[in-house]
Amino acid sequence: MVEILQVDPTRLKILEAKILIVDDQPVNVLLLERLLANAGYRSVSSTRDPREVSELHRSSNFDLIMLDVQMPGFDGFEVLNQLKLVETSGYLPVLVVTAQPSHKVRALEAGARDFVSKPFDFAEVLVRVRNMIELRLLHVAARAAQQVAQAAVRARDEVLGIVAHDLRSPLNTITTQLELIRRRGSHVEAVGAPLTRLRQATLQMDRLIHDLLDVARLDAGQGLAMELDCVEPRALLEAALEAKRERAEEAGLTLAIASPGPGPNGEPSAQVWGDFVRLLQVFDNLLGNAIKFTPSGGTVVVRAVEDPGEVVFSVTDTGAGISASHLPHLFDRFWQEDARDRRGAGLGLAIVKGIVEALGGRIWVETALGIGTSFYFTVSLAAASVAAIPPARKPRARLEAPRDQFTILLAEDDNGARLALHELLQDEGYHVHSAPSGEAALDLFTTHASAIGLLLTDVRLGAMTGIELARRIRIERAHGPGMPVVFMTGMQLPPELAEEACVPKPLDLDELLAVLEHQLAVNFVGH
């Protein structure tokens, strides 16, 4: 009795496989066609001419070829040899049909994947057909996955090349300006401009690194760091334009705030609920793109319009516009529009979307080629978010005692950074002991335990991490005054440090000093 395969959704691809029957005997062809049709196979074709098999496979890419071996003038072994020339996947999907036992081994050696014997056992034929098609589809899927992976590697390499270029540009500025300073020696007036350029280059590198970390957090499904508070829309627009005014003037552009006027859907009279710094980051990216892609003499306008429960912010330029085919990819990570500028790693708009959505808003774009582009995003009104408002953040404590009463233990494995930070802290009035490793820092603490009032440590120190160093020191201080710790990190903050005082690298000295002062003040121990 013939086994009939049932049409199952999981087997749908198998039943849709393309099958070619090659046999010079019409009765064999008819028998196999009916057998496969009754089993549910939907794409079965046949030929009695073995000479045309390779060309048929070249054009149709069959998932299975059922090939008779004994055919006059041009046997199955010659067909196998021709098929090897046109099969590009490395998997020859040939099921040999033969009545001669000696032909089976020879056919397998010639590249066939399996065989069935004449006269046919129908159940055996269907099982072997199904198994071979499954293997073929698995091979095709694996090859497709390999191609996707290779494409991803190529894309990664391209992005890394762009990022490497973007990092090397400010590094080149830094090294060049340092050489200028070295050559100018002690002439303070002459080194002012190079120092300014150094600061700009380091800020450029810092921004790229922060963008990469933000993308890593978004890809990992982690929320972006936010400090939510009430934000005045007008003040946000003014701050955003002020940050880009010099760059716009250099590009010959006009920046403006468009006031929609009072009344319904007019200029907001209420505050929004968001993170001022993150919202500035959104405007920084949107305004940066608008300035980059708007020709000299153009205009870039920002506005804020109040809608029920939210404010709609927008950035509108008079640039070239964006092609409709590129719109679906606009917010993709590491994607850039070839027709526009290729500078940058293609992270800005992906991060913008992440920030807006993290604040509960939405973002969209309207564009017309040759006319310009408008980006819109929404932020909820503070009144609409009152239930989500946490208790007011306490201001940082101020240190009442002179700084020279406190000794800081500094642990940093980068020699240059450690020496510079040691001198900077001493210049600010602190006493400092510094060490290049966790082990060396622990030895210093053992020697000067009674004097040390705070541990300032890098998170990554080598064998003994900053986290382990802090734990060991706090254990030794368990029965004495507490030990405030400030961690420094250039990477994503580990979960175990969520409640700890941390400052990101590269360090903002003012921020670092404020954090140190606060930690010493709330854990006041005079030394």
XYZ file of C-alpha atoms in Angstrom, residues 154-170 204-216 219 285 289 292-293 329-338 340-351:
57
model
C 31.611 42.740 5.685
C 29.217 45.344 7.097
C 30.940 45.153 10.470
C 34.335 45.601 8.855
C 33.039 48.596 6.926
C 31.603 50.162 10.079
C 34.791 49.461 12.015
C 36.710 51.124 9.218
C 34.497 54.210 9.490
C 34.746 54.248 13.286
C 38.521 53.774 13.118
C 38.703 56.716 10.719
C 36.511 58.846 12.971
C 38.662 58.010 15.992
C 41.930 58.549 14.124
C 40.890 62.006 12.946
C 40.701 63.546 16.440
C 34.675 64.519 19.470
C 36.178 61.165 20.491
C 34.187 61.149 23.715
C 30.940 61.655 21.832
C 31.663 58.781 19.430
C 32.513 56.459 22.331
C 29.322 57.449 24.166
C 27.333 56.765 20.987
C 28.854 53.298 20.705
C 28.021 52.569 24.363
C 24.453 53.812 23.894
C 23.993 51.538 20.874
C 25.412 48.617 22.864
C 21.118 46.266 21.372
C 22.034 64.901 16.114
C 22.342 66.378 10.084
C 25.441 68.940 7.135
C 22.911 68.417 4.339
C 16.456 52.450 6.863
C 16.790 55.941 8.281
C 16.878 54.912 11.951
C 18.847 51.677 11.439
C 22.112 51.282 13.319
C 25.271 51.798 11.233
C 23.237 52.757 8.152
C 24.129 55.733 6.005
C 22.613 57.145 2.863
C 25.166 56.871 0.057
C 24.540 62.003 1.392
C 27.706 62.458 3.451
C 29.546 59.238 4.420
C 31.261 60.740 7.467
C 30.309 59.280 10.843
C 29.461 55.770 11.976
C 25.726 55.967 11.242
C 24.703 55.855 14.913
C 23.094 59.248 15.488
C 19.535 58.668 14.306
C 19.396 55.185 15.863
C 20.278 56.739 19.232
